[in-house]
Short mmCIF file of C-alpha atoms and ligand atoms in Angstrom, two decimals:
data_model
loop_
_atom_site.label_atom_id
_atom_site.label_comp_id
_atom_site.label_asym_id
_atom_site.label_seq_id
_atom_site.Cartn_x
_atom_site.Cartn_y
_atom_site.Cartn_z
CA UNK P 1 13.78 -20.28 -23.50
CA UNK P 2 15.40 -22.77 -21.50
CA UNK P 3 12.20 -25.32 -19.65
CA UNK P 4 12.49 -22.43 -16.78
CA UNK P 5 12.13 -20.10 -18.32
CA UNK P 6 8.93 -21.86 -20.54
CA UNK P 7 7.44 -22.68 -17.35
CA UNK P 8 8.05 -19.01 -15.50
CA UNK P 9 5.59 -17.49 -18.62
CA UNK P 10 3.48 -20.39 -18.09
CA UNK P 11 2.65 -19.14 -13.97
CA UNK P 12 2.82 -15.38 -15.18
CA UNK P 13 -0.27 -16.10 -17.45
CA UNK P 14 -1.85 -16.77 -14.39
CA UNK P 15 -1.30 -13.41 -12.72
CA UNK P 16 -2.75 -10.03 -12.84
CA UNK P 17 -1.64 -8.41 -15.66
CA UNK P 18 1.31 -5.73 -14.97
CA UNK P 19 0.92 -3.50 -18.14
CA UNK P 20 -2.09 -1.96 -20.21
CA UNK P 21 -3.30 0.18 -16.85
CA UNK P 22 -6.17 -2.44 -15.61
CA UNK P 23 -5.04 -3.50 -12.73
CA UNK P 24 -5.93 -0.86 -10.59
CA UNK P 25 -4.53 -1.88 -6.87
CA UNK P 26 -0.86 -3.71 -6.04
CA UNK P 27 0.26 -2.08 -9.58
CA UNK P 28 1.48 1.24 -11.03
CA UNK P 29 1.84 1.80 -14.57
CA UNK P 30 2.85 4.74 -16.36
CA UNK P 31 2.37 3.26 -19.67
CA UNK P 32 5.53 3.62 -21.47
CA UNK P 33 7.49 0.33 -22.45
CA UNK P 34 10.59 2.10 -22.75
CA UNK P 35 10.47 2.84 -18.48
CA UNK P 36 9.70 -0.93 -17.93
CA UNK P 37 12.79 -1.85 -20.17
CA UNK P 38 15.08 0.27 -18.22
CA UNK P 39 13.60 -1.56 -15.01
CA UNK P 40 14.18 -4.37 -16.53
CA UNK P 41 18.00 -4.20 -17.36
CA UNK P 42 18.30 -2.38 -14.65
CA UNK P 43 17.14 -4.72 -11.81
CA UNK P 44 18.66 -7.82 -14.03
CA UNK P 45 22.37 -6.00 -13.83
CA UNK P 46 22.58 -5.79 -10.30
CA UNK P 47 19.93 -8.67 -9.39
CA UNK P 48 23.31 -10.02 -7.12
CA UNK P 49 24.43 -7.11 -5.81
CA UNK P 50 24.43 -6.88 -2.22
CA UNK P 51 23.58 -3.36 -0.26
CA UNK P 52 23.87 -4.51 2.91
CA UNK P 53 28.01 -3.02 2.45
CA UNK P 54 27.95 0.63 0.71
CA UNK P 55 32.55 0.02 0.85
CA UNK P 56 31.91 -3.16 -1.13
CA UNK P 57 29.29 -1.56 -3.32
CA UNK P 58 29.10 2.12 -3.71
CA UNK P 59 27.14 2.80 -7.03
CA UNK P 60 24.55 1.96 -4.97
CA UNK P 61 25.15 4.35 -1.61
CA UNK P 62 24.91 6.68 -4.95
CA UNK P 63 22.29 5.47 -6.41
CA UNK P 64 20.11 5.84 -3.11
CA UNK P 65 21.89 8.77 -1.92
CA UNK P 66 20.92 10.26 -5.72
CA UNK P 67 17.16 9.24 -4.79
CA UNK P 68 17.07 10.54 -1.84
CA UNK P 69 18.55 13.55 -2.90
CA UNK P 70 15.48 13.99 -5.60
CA UNK P 71 12.47 13.34 -2.65
CA UNK P 72 14.38 15.64 -1.05
CA UNK P 73 13.26 18.23 -3.94
CA UNK P 74 9.52 16.86 -4.08
CA UNK P 75 9.27 16.56 -0.56
CA UNK P 76 10.20 20.59 0.36
CA UNK P 77 13.39 19.11 2.68
CA UNK P 78 15.65 21.75 4.37
CA UNK P 79 19.50 21.11 4.18
CA UNK P 80 19.63 18.90 7.20
CA UNK P 81 17.09 16.07 5.54
CA UNK P 82 18.69 12.91 5.63
CA UNK P 83 16.92 9.34 4.20
CA UNK P 84 17.15 6.33 3.86
CA UNK P 85 16.25 3.57 0.88
CA UNK P 86 13.53 0.64 2.03
CA UNK P 87 11.97 -2.54 0.47
CA UNK P 88 8.75 -0.76 0.70
CA UNK P 89 5.86 1.53 2.74
CA UNK P 90 5.81 -1.19 5.78
CA UNK P 91 9.42 -1.49 6.00
CA UNK P 92 9.28 2.17 6.13
CA UNK P 93 6.42 2.70 8.02
CA UNK P 94 8.22 0.21 10.31
CA UNK P 95 11.38 2.12 10.98
CA UNK P 96 9.13 5.47 11.70
CA UNK P 97 7.17 4.04 14.24
CA UNK P 98 10.63 1.79 15.51
CA UNK P 99 12.86 5.04 15.43
CA UNK P 100 9.84 7.11 17.64
CA UNK P 101 9.87 4.61 19.99
CA UNK P 102 13.28 4.03 20.64
CA UNK P 103 14.22 7.82 20.53
CA UNK P 104 12.01 7.52 24.46
CA UNK P 105 13.88 4.98 26.61
CA UNK P 106 11.91 7.21 28.84
CA UNK P 107 8.39 5.91 27.59
CA UNK P 108 7.40 2.60 29.67
CA UNK P 109 4.49 1.86 27.85
CA UNK P 110 4.93 4.04 24.23
CA UNK P 111 2.12 5.28 22.22
CA UNK P 112 1.04 7.04 19.21
CA UNK P 113 -1.80 8.59 17.79
CA UNK P 114 -3.78 7.72 14.53
CA UNK P 115 -6.60 8.16 12.04
CA UNK P 116 -8.95 5.73 12.14
CA UNK P 117 -7.53 5.96 8.18
CA UNK P 118 -4.33 5.06 8.70
CA UNK P 119 -2.72 2.39 7.21
CA UNK P 120 -2.51 -1.19 8.47
CA UNK P 121 1.28 -0.82 8.16
CA UNK P 122 1.18 1.14 11.80
CA UNK P 123 -0.85 -1.92 13.54
CA UNK P 124 1.69 -3.75 11.82
CA UNK P 125 4.36 -1.94 13.82
CA UNK P 126 1.99 -1.89 16.76
CA UNK P 127 2.24 -5.40 16.61
CA UNK P 128 5.89 -5.66 16.66
CA UNK P 129 7.54 -2.78 18.42
CA UNK P 130 4.87 -2.96 21.44
CA UNK P 131 3.65 0.70 20.44
CA UNK P 132 0.32 1.26 21.96
CA UNK P 133 -1.94 2.40 18.70
CA UNK P 134 -4.31 4.92 19.89
CA UNK P 135 -6.99 4.91 17.05
CA UNK P 136 -9.05 8.60 16.43
CA UNK P 137 -12.23 8.05 14.68
CA UNK P 138 -12.01 10.51 10.94
CA UNK P 139 -14.68 13.09 10.58
CA UNK P 140 -17.55 12.83 8.08
CA UNK P 141 -15.33 14.12 5.04
CA UNK P 142 -12.41 10.44 6.03
CA UNK P 143 -9.90 13.47 6.76
CA UNK P 144 -8.33 12.96 10.08
CA UNK P 145 -9.59 14.94 13.14
CA UNK P 146 -6.96 17.26 13.82
CA UNK P 147 -8.76 18.51 17.10
CA UNK P 148 -9.31 15.04 18.20
CA UNK P 149 -6.03 13.79 17.47
CA UNK P 150 -4.27 17.06 19.38
CA UNK P 151 -6.22 16.04 22.65
CA UNK P 152 -5.12 12.50 22.57
CA UNK P 153 -1.47 13.20 22.48
CA UNK P 154 -0.31 12.20 26.27
CA UNK P 155 3.20 12.11 28.40
CA UNK P 156 3.48 8.42 26.18
CA UNK P 157 2.79 9.41 23.02
CA UNK P 158 6.39 8.97 20.41
CA UNK P 159 4.44 9.18 17.59
CA UNK P 160 1.83 11.13 15.62
CA UNK P 161 0.69 9.79 11.93
CA UNK P 162 -1.17 11.47 8.99
CA UNK P 163 -1.62 10.28 5.81
CA UNK P 164 -1.42 11.54 2.39
CA UNK P 165 -3.31 10.66 1.45
CA UNK P 166 -5.09 7.71 3.25
CA UNK P 167 -5.27 4.72 0.97
CA UNK P 168 -8.75 3.45 1.71
CA UNK P 169 -10.43 6.86 0.98
CA UNK P 170 -7.63 8.76 -1.47
CA UNK P 171 -7.98 12.10 0.78
CA UNK P 172 -4.80 14.13 2.15
CA UNK P 173 -5.12 14.76 6.35
CA UNK P 174 -4.11 18.21 8.15
CA UNK P 175 -1.45 17.81 8.00
CA UNK P 176 -0.56 21.41 9.13
CA UNK P 177 -3.17 21.13 12.77
CA UNK P 178 -2.13 17.62 13.30
CA UNK P 179 2.01 18.38 13.50
CA UNK P 180 1.53 21.08 15.15
CA UNK P 181 -0.29 20.17 17.87
CA UNK P 182 2.79 17.04 17.88
CA UNK P 183 5.23 19.60 18.02
CA UNK P 184 3.50 21.30 20.88
CA UNK P 185 4.11 18.13 22.61
CA UNK P 186 7.75 17.52 21.47
CA UNK P 187 6.60 14.11 19.20
CA UNK P 188 7.65 13.41 16.02
CA UNK P 189 5.15 13.46 13.48
CA UNK P 190 4.95 11.15 10.70
CA UNK P 191 3.78 11.88 7.22
CA UNK P 192 2.43 8.44 5.44
CA UNK P 193 3.02 10.09 1.75
CA UNK P 194 3.82 6.23 0.80
CA UNK P 195 1.33 6.31 -2.36
CA UNK P 196 0.92 10.53 -2.67
CA UNK P 197 4.18 11.54 -1.84
CA UNK P 198 5.54 11.10 -5.61
CA UNK P 199 2.45 12.43 -7.19
CA UNK P 200 1.00 15.05 -4.76
CA UNK P 201 3.97 17.23 -5.45
CA UNK P 202 3.62 17.42 -9.28
CA UNK P 203 -0.51 17.83 -8.70
CA UNK P 204 0.47 21.42 -6.91
CA UNK P 205 2.89 21.87 -10.00
CA UNK P 206 0.29 21.25 -12.23
CA UNK P 207 -2.30 23.56 -10.38
CA UNK P 208 -4.31 21.40 -8.43
CA UNK P 209 -5.31 22.56 -5.09
CA UNK P 210 -3.51 20.28 -2.70
CA UNK P 211 -3.29 20.41 1.02
CA UNK P 212 0.21 21.45 2.66
CA UNK P 213 1.92 18.06 4.18
CA UNK P 214 5.55 18.27 3.19
CA UNK P 215 8.73 19.31 5.36
CA UNK P 216 7.32 22.93 4.96
CA UNK P 217 4.64 22.64 7.22
CA UNK P 218 6.57 22.60 10.84
CA UNK P 219 6.97 20.08 13.02
CA UNK P 220 6.78 17.39 10.57
CA UNK P 221 9.45 14.96 11.75
CA UNK P 222 9.25 12.04 8.44
CA UNK P 223 7.88 11.32 5.16
CA UNK P 224 7.58 7.88 3.55
CA UNK P 225 7.31 7.20 0.20
CA UNK P 226 7.14 3.95 -1.65
CA UNK P 227 9.20 4.96 -5.30
CA UNK P 228 7.27 1.18 -6.35
CA UNK P 229 4.22 3.30 -6.58
CA UNK P 230 4.07 6.77 -8.13
CA UNK P 231 7.79 6.76 -9.22
CA UNK P 232 6.45 3.90 -11.48
CA UNK P 233 10.14 1.94 -10.26
CA UNK P 234 9.79 -1.70 -9.51
CA UNK P 235 8.47 -3.39 -7.00
CA UNK P 236 10.99 -3.34 -3.79
CA UNK P 237 11.91 0.17 -3.20
CA UNK P 238 10.68 3.44 -0.39
CA UNK P 239 12.06 6.43 1.07
CA UNK P 240 11.96 7.24 4.67
CA UNK P 241 13.16 10.76 4.90
CA UNK P 242 13.87 12.19 8.52
CA UNK P 243 14.30 15.86 8.96
CA UNK P 244 17.67 16.14 10.41
CA UNK P 245 19.92 12.92 11.21
CA UNK P 246 19.57 13.09 14.98
CA UNK P 247 15.79 12.13 14.10
CA UNK P 248 16.94 9.34 11.93
CA UNK P 249 19.70 7.95 14.19
CA UNK P 250 17.66 5.47 16.69
CA UNK P 251 16.85 3.83 13.03
CA UNK P 252 20.39 2.69 12.77
CA UNK P 253 21.39 -1.28 13.76
CA UNK P 254 24.79 -2.61 14.19
CA UNK P 255 26.03 -5.31 16.01
CA UNK P 256 29.16 -6.57 16.95
CA UNK P 257 28.19 -9.15 19.76
CA UNK P 258 29.47 -12.43 17.41
CA UNK P 259 32.51 -13.72 16.19
CA UNK P 260 32.09 -12.38 11.93
CA UNK P 261 31.49 -9.13 10.51
CA UNK P 262 30.18 -6.41 12.43
CA UNK P 263 26.65 -5.78 11.82
CA UNK P 264 25.28 -2.51 10.46
CA UNK P 265 22.37 -1.77 9.15
CA UNK P 266 19.57 0.88 7.96
CA UNK P 267 17.22 -0.82 7.43
CA UNK P 268 15.23 -4.15 8.67
CA UNK P 269 17.20 -6.67 6.25
CA UNK P 270 20.60 -6.90 6.24
CA UNK P 271 21.43 -8.70 3.41
CA UNK P 272 19.63 -5.67 0.35
CA UNK P 273 19.58 -7.43 -3.16
CA UNK P 274 20.84 -4.03 -5.22
CA UNK P 275 18.49 -4.85 -8.19
CA UNK P 276 14.95 -2.62 -7.03
CA UNK P 277 17.89 0.13 -5.65
CA UNK P 278 19.29 0.08 -9.25
CA UNK P 279 15.55 -0.44 -11.23
CA UNK P 280 14.70 2.69 -9.00
CA UNK P 281 17.53 4.71 -9.61
CA UNK P 282 17.49 4.00 -14.00
CA UNK P 283 13.25 4.40 -13.27
CA UNK P 284 13.84 7.84 -11.19
CA UNK P 285 16.82 9.15 -13.92
CA UNK P 286 15.04 8.00 -17.51
CA UNK P 287 11.54 9.96 -16.74
CA UNK P 288 12.84 12.61 -14.58
CA UNK P 289 11.21 15.78 -13.23
CA UNK P 290 9.57 16.63 -16.24
CA UNK P 291 8.67 13.21 -17.07
CA UNK P 292 6.82 12.52 -13.67
CA UNK P 293 5.23 15.94 -14.23
CA UNK P 294 3.12 14.74 -17.70
CA UNK P 295 2.71 11.64 -15.66
CA UNK P 296 1.00 13.19 -13.26
CA UNK P 297 -0.98 15.19 -15.44
CA UNK P 298 -1.62 11.51 -16.77
CA UNK P 299 -2.60 9.82 -14.05
CA UNK P 300 -4.75 12.90 -13.05
CA UNK P 301 -6.66 13.23 -16.14
CA UNK P 302 -7.64 9.88 -15.91
CA UNK P 303 -9.19 9.93 -12.36
CA UNK P 304 -10.76 13.34 -13.33
CA UNK P 305 -12.61 11.30 -16.20
CA UNK P 306 -13.03 8.15 -13.94
CA UNK P 307 -14.71 10.63 -11.48
CA UNK P 308 -17.53 11.96 -14.47
CA UNK P 309 -18.15 7.98 -14.99
CA UNK P 310 -19.39 7.25 -11.62
CA UNK P 311 -21.41 10.46 -10.87
CA UNK P 312 -23.30 9.78 -14.46
CA UNK P 313 -23.62 6.18 -13.37
CA UNK P 314 -27.03 6.93 -10.85
CA UNK P 315 -25.72 3.16 -8.58
CA UNK P 316 -22.63 4.53 -8.59
CA UNK P 317 -21.04 7.14 -5.89
CA UNK P 318 -18.01 9.14 -4.88
CA UNK P 319 -17.20 7.85 -1.26
CA UNK P 320 -15.50 11.11 -1.34
CA UNK P 321 -13.85 13.26 -3.95
CA UNK P 322 -10.41 12.75 -4.49
CA UNK P 323 -7.47 14.36 -3.39
CA UNK P 324 -4.85 12.65 -5.54
CA UNK P 325 -5.25 9.55 -7.61
CA UNK P 326 -7.19 6.91 -6.29
CA UNK P 327 -10.61 7.25 -6.42
CA UNK P 328 -13.08 4.94 -3.82
CA UNK P 329 -16.88 4.18 -5.05
CA UNK P 330 -19.91 2.78 -3.36
CA UNK P 331 -23.18 1.57 -5.01
CA UNK P 332 -26.75 2.17 -4.40
CA UNK P 333 -28.79 -1.03 -3.18
CA UNK P 334 -29.64 -1.52 -6.81
CA UNK P 335 -25.91 -2.83 -7.15
CA UNK P 336 -24.42 -4.96 -5.23
CA UNK P 337 -21.01 -3.81 -4.75
CA UNK P 338 -19.20 -7.64 -4.66
CA UNK P 339 -20.91 -8.06 -7.69
CA UNK P 340 -19.65 -5.17 -9.39
CA UNK P 341 -15.94 -6.16 -8.98
CA UNK P 342 -16.28 -9.87 -10.21
CA UNK P 343 -18.02 -8.15 -13.49
CA UNK P 344 -15.09 -5.32 -13.86
CA UNK P 345 -12.55 -7.76 -13.22
CA UNK P 346 -14.53 -10.22 -15.58
CA UNK P 347 -14.22 -7.44 -18.06
CA UNK P 348 -10.11 -7.14 -17.45
CA UNK P 349 -11.05 -4.11 -14.80
CA UNK P 350 -8.72 -4.97 -11.97
CA UNK P 351 -10.65 -3.47 -8.79
CA UNK P 352 -10.14 -3.47 -5.19
CA UNK P 353 -12.91 -3.85 -3.07
CA UNK P 354 -13.33 -2.70 0.44
CA UNK P 355 -15.29 -4.83 3.11
CA UNK P 356 -17.91 -2.54 5.59
CA UNK P 357 -15.54 -0.65 8.47
CA UNK P 358 -17.38 0.65 11.41
CA UNK P 359 -20.48 2.36 10.24
CA UNK P 360 -19.30 2.73 6.79
CA UNK P 361 -20.99 0.13 3.66
CA UNK P 362 -18.42 -1.85 1.06
CA UNK P 363 -16.53 0.42 -0.91
CA UNK P 364 -14.34 -0.21 -4.44
CA UNK P 365 -10.48 1.13 -4.66
CA UNK P 366 -8.90 1.97 -7.41
CA UNK P 367 -5.94 3.44 -7.87
CA UNK P 368 -4.95 5.18 -10.61
CA UNK P 369 -2.07 5.51 -13.23
CA UNK P 370 -0.66 7.24 -15.99
CA UNK P 371 -0.95 3.81 -17.83
CA UNK P 372 -4.55 3.83 -17.26
CA UNK P 373 -5.49 6.96 -19.38
CA UNK P 374 -5.55 5.85 -23.06
CA UNK P 375 -8.33 3.21 -21.86
CA UNK P 376 -10.94 5.62 -19.90
CA UNK P 377 -13.27 5.19 -22.31
CA UNK P 378 -13.00 1.76 -22.04
CA UNK P 379 -12.92 1.82 -18.69
CA UNK P 380 -16.54 3.77 -18.87
CA UNK P 381 -17.84 1.37 -21.18
CA UNK P 382 -17.08 -2.06 -18.52
CA UNK P 383 -18.68 -0.03 -15.48
CA UNK P 384 -21.72 0.71 -17.60
CA UNK P 385 -22.26 -3.35 -18.68
CA UNK P 386 -20.74 -4.52 -14.75
CA UNK P 387 -22.94 -1.88 -13.61
CA UNK P 388 -26.16 -3.66 -15.77
CA UNK P 389 -24.81 -7.03 -15.07
CA UNK P 390 -24.21 -6.72 -11.07
CA UNK P 391 -28.02 -4.88 -11.05
CA UNK P 392 -29.06 -7.91 -12.94
CA UNK P 393 -28.10 -10.39 -10.65
CA UNK P 394 -29.62 -8.50 -7.82
CA UNK P 395 -28.27 -8.82 -4.53
CA UNK P 396 -25.72 -11.30 -3.52
CA UNK P 397 -27.20 -13.42 -0.14
CA UNK P 398 -25.84 -14.46 2.91
CA UNK P 399 -28.01 -17.60 4.68
CA UNK P 400 -28.83 -15.46 7.66
CA UNK P 401 -27.68 -19.39 9.40
CA UNK P 402 -24.42 -18.16 8.24
CA UNK P 403 -24.68 -14.72 8.87
CA UNK P 404 -25.81 -16.07 12.39
CA UNK P 405 -23.61 -18.59 13.07
CA UNK P 406 -20.03 -16.25 12.39
CA UNK P 407 -21.17 -13.50 14.48
CA UNK P 408 -21.18 -16.31 17.53
CA UNK P 409 -18.17 -17.40 16.63
CA UNK P 410 -14.92 -16.19 19.06
CA UNK P 411 -12.35 -16.52 16.57
CA UNK P 412 -10.14 -17.66 19.50
CA UNK P 413 -10.92 -20.05 20.29
CA UNK P 414 -11.93 -22.19 17.41
CA UNK P 415 -9.23 -24.73 16.04
CA UNK P 416 -7.96 -25.39 12.24
CA UNK P 417 -10.33 -28.29 11.70
CA UNK P 418 -12.68 -25.43 12.25
CA UNK P 419 -11.01 -23.37 10.07
CA UNK P 420 -10.90 -25.77 7.61
CA UNK P 421 -14.45 -26.18 7.58
CA UNK P 422 -15.13 -22.27 7.38
CA UNK P 423 -12.75 -21.98 4.33
CA UNK P 424 -14.85 -24.52 2.91
CA UNK P 425 -18.10 -23.46 3.77
CA UNK P 426 -16.92 -19.51 2.20
CA UNK P 427 -15.90 -20.83 -0.83
CA UNK P 428 -12.19 -19.12 -0.05
CA UNK P 429 -11.26 -22.78 -0.50
CA UNK P 430 -11.98 -25.96 -2.65
CA UNK P 431 -10.46 -28.54 -3.69
CA UNK P 432 -10.37 -29.86 -8.02
CA UNK P 433 -10.89 -33.81 -8.34
CA UNK P 434 -7.13 -34.11 -8.70
CA UNK P 435 -7.01 -33.26 -5.11
CA UNK P 436 -5.22 -29.19 -5.86
CA UNK P 437 -6.13 -26.29 -3.55
CA UNK P 438 -8.81 -24.31 -5.51
CA UNK P 439 -9.42 -20.57 -5.24
CA UNK P 440 -12.50 -19.09 -6.43
CA UNK P 441 -12.63 -17.21 -9.81
CA UNK P 442 -15.92 -14.91 -8.56
CA UNK P 443 -15.32 -13.30 -4.90
CA UNK P 444 -18.92 -12.05 -4.54
CA UNK P 445 -19.90 -14.59 -2.20
CA UNK P 446 -16.84 -14.48 -0.15
CA UNK P 447 -16.44 -11.32 0.22
CA UNK P 448 -19.72 -10.94 1.24
CA UNK P 449 -19.47 -13.35 4.16
CA UNK P 450 -16.18 -11.86 4.79
CA UNK P 451 -18.38 -8.41 5.06
CA UNK P 452 -20.95 -9.77 7.82
CA UNK P 453 -17.71 -10.96 9.97
CA UNK P 454 -15.69 -9.20 12.60
CA UNK P 455 -12.79 -7.92 11.69
CA UNK P 456 -11.24 -10.33 13.98
CA UNK P 457 -12.65 -13.27 12.58
CA UNK P 458 -12.01 -11.69 9.04
CA UNK P 459 -8.53 -11.55 9.89
CA UNK P 460 -8.78 -15.59 11.67
CA UNK P 461 -10.25 -16.65 8.29
CA UNK P 462 -7.78 -14.95 6.47
CA UNK P 463 -4.83 -16.03 8.15
CA UNK P 464 -5.74 -19.25 8.36
CA UNK P 465 -6.32 -19.38 4.27
CA UNK P 466 -3.01 -18.20 3.83
CA UNK P 467 -1.54 -21.26 5.85
CA UNK P 468 -3.48 -23.66 3.94
CA UNK P 469 -2.27 -21.67 0.65
CA UNK P 470 0.88 -21.60 1.66
CA UNK P 471 2.46 -24.87 1.70
CA UNK P 472 5.36 -27.19 -0.48
CA UNK P 473 5.00 -28.27 -4.01
CA UNK P 474 6.78 -31.05 -4.11
CA UNK P 475 8.92 -31.78 -7.76
CA UNK P 476 7.40 -29.12 -9.81
CA UNK P 477 4.52 -29.74 -12.10
CA UNK P 478 3.33 -27.80 -15.35
C1 PLP X 501 -0.78 5.25 2.23
C2 PLP X 501 0.27 4.02 2.06
N1 PLP X 501 0.85 3.45 3.33
C3 PLP X 501 1.58 2.01 2.93
C4 PLP X 501 1.63 1.69 2.23
C5 PLP X 501 2.30 -0.01 2.19
O1 PLP X 501 2.85 0.29 0.88
P1 PLP X 501 3.70 -1.08 0.80
O2 PLP X 501 2.89 -2.14 0.32
O3 PLP X 501 4.51 -0.84 0.46
O4 PLP X 501 4.39 -1.72 2.05
C6 PLP X 501 0.64 1.84 1.02
C7 PLP X 501 0.33 0.71 0.36
O5 PLP X 501 -0.73 0.58 -0.83
C8 PLP X 501 -0.47 3.25 1.42
O6 PLP X 501 -1.40 3.60 0.49
#
């Protein structure tokens, strides 16, 4: 091993494990080391290849078209469908919104109608592309309210969105009614199946009840599905499919307005590493349809087992019964949810806290993979121990003075010094004895503080946090 590789191993040792089925957010683990070997080798073989020019790297074009072809089968796409490999769910969503906006040059102030549970990537798209996000509250079951969404569509609406499933609650929106309402007004309808698109088709085949969400639903014009989630591919790929080629047209960008090569792109990127494309293609080729059916069966069996242990624990409840592989749980007053999160993390189970939003209290998110299945009994005992520990620790108290202070602040009026003070007071950023930036090992106090902050204050604080994190390291350190 070279020094660089030794140092890389040391650095990587600080990260969450990506294998072992115990990291229940950010990563998706097939549990099969052979899948990881295939992915690693394919990524390495293509790391320097450039998908910018399909005539120079025709193998990447072939792989992309085969991936889209595979997805056409899963998403019940008609023969007219086309698609593009993007870098991730957010990029697929950005392009769906940009394409919808640019398909309607007649609309001066474009709007898109979103259920309030739509992924934050749509808010990013609204921000980037000047499309107003019209948020429609969801029903008591956390599913989009199709009637209210239909009523929110107007002459300036360029896109209507549904999730299959939503990230925060793991439920599938009523796509049939939403897409019909969009079609009735001649508006595009995008289904965000970033997280469910590679698992729901197999759930259906396994005989589980899955509400309709694919291109088989009239009025659905585009669907995003992330291969770097439940296709168990390496990070860096998602697919954006359109019902026909005319819908994709505004997504393309060409520029001959400079002296170099004519730029020609289907995504926001220009140079695109061949690594993730080849890694994804190789994993999909290796696992295949039957393999994905078996992996979905395992992931869903793990979900059932986790749901059963939540049901068996009096201090816990499911926020809503999952439609897919995402589980959202909440605690009763005896068990602080943020302490429970820390206790699970301390036992090697990474789960993701979700802050209060509107009238809904905090919750805990679990993205369950096939790789979790062999470990569900360990999870059950870690959960029981963590609940007991959180109950023994009692509630996390946020100083009422701090609450009043945070509530009174207008983030727009704060300067850098204020944020330095707030970050230190919140415990998000500390300094070690040698002046190094130090992150908290337990997050309960920080999350409890963020939980009482307004969404605008959360955003501002976390942006300030990221700004402090992203500072140059001059000279390498061990
Ligand atoms: C439903 C949904 N949409 C979009 C995204 C964004 O995907 P990415 O993080 O790959 O950009 C996610 C990510 O979890 C998601 O769950």
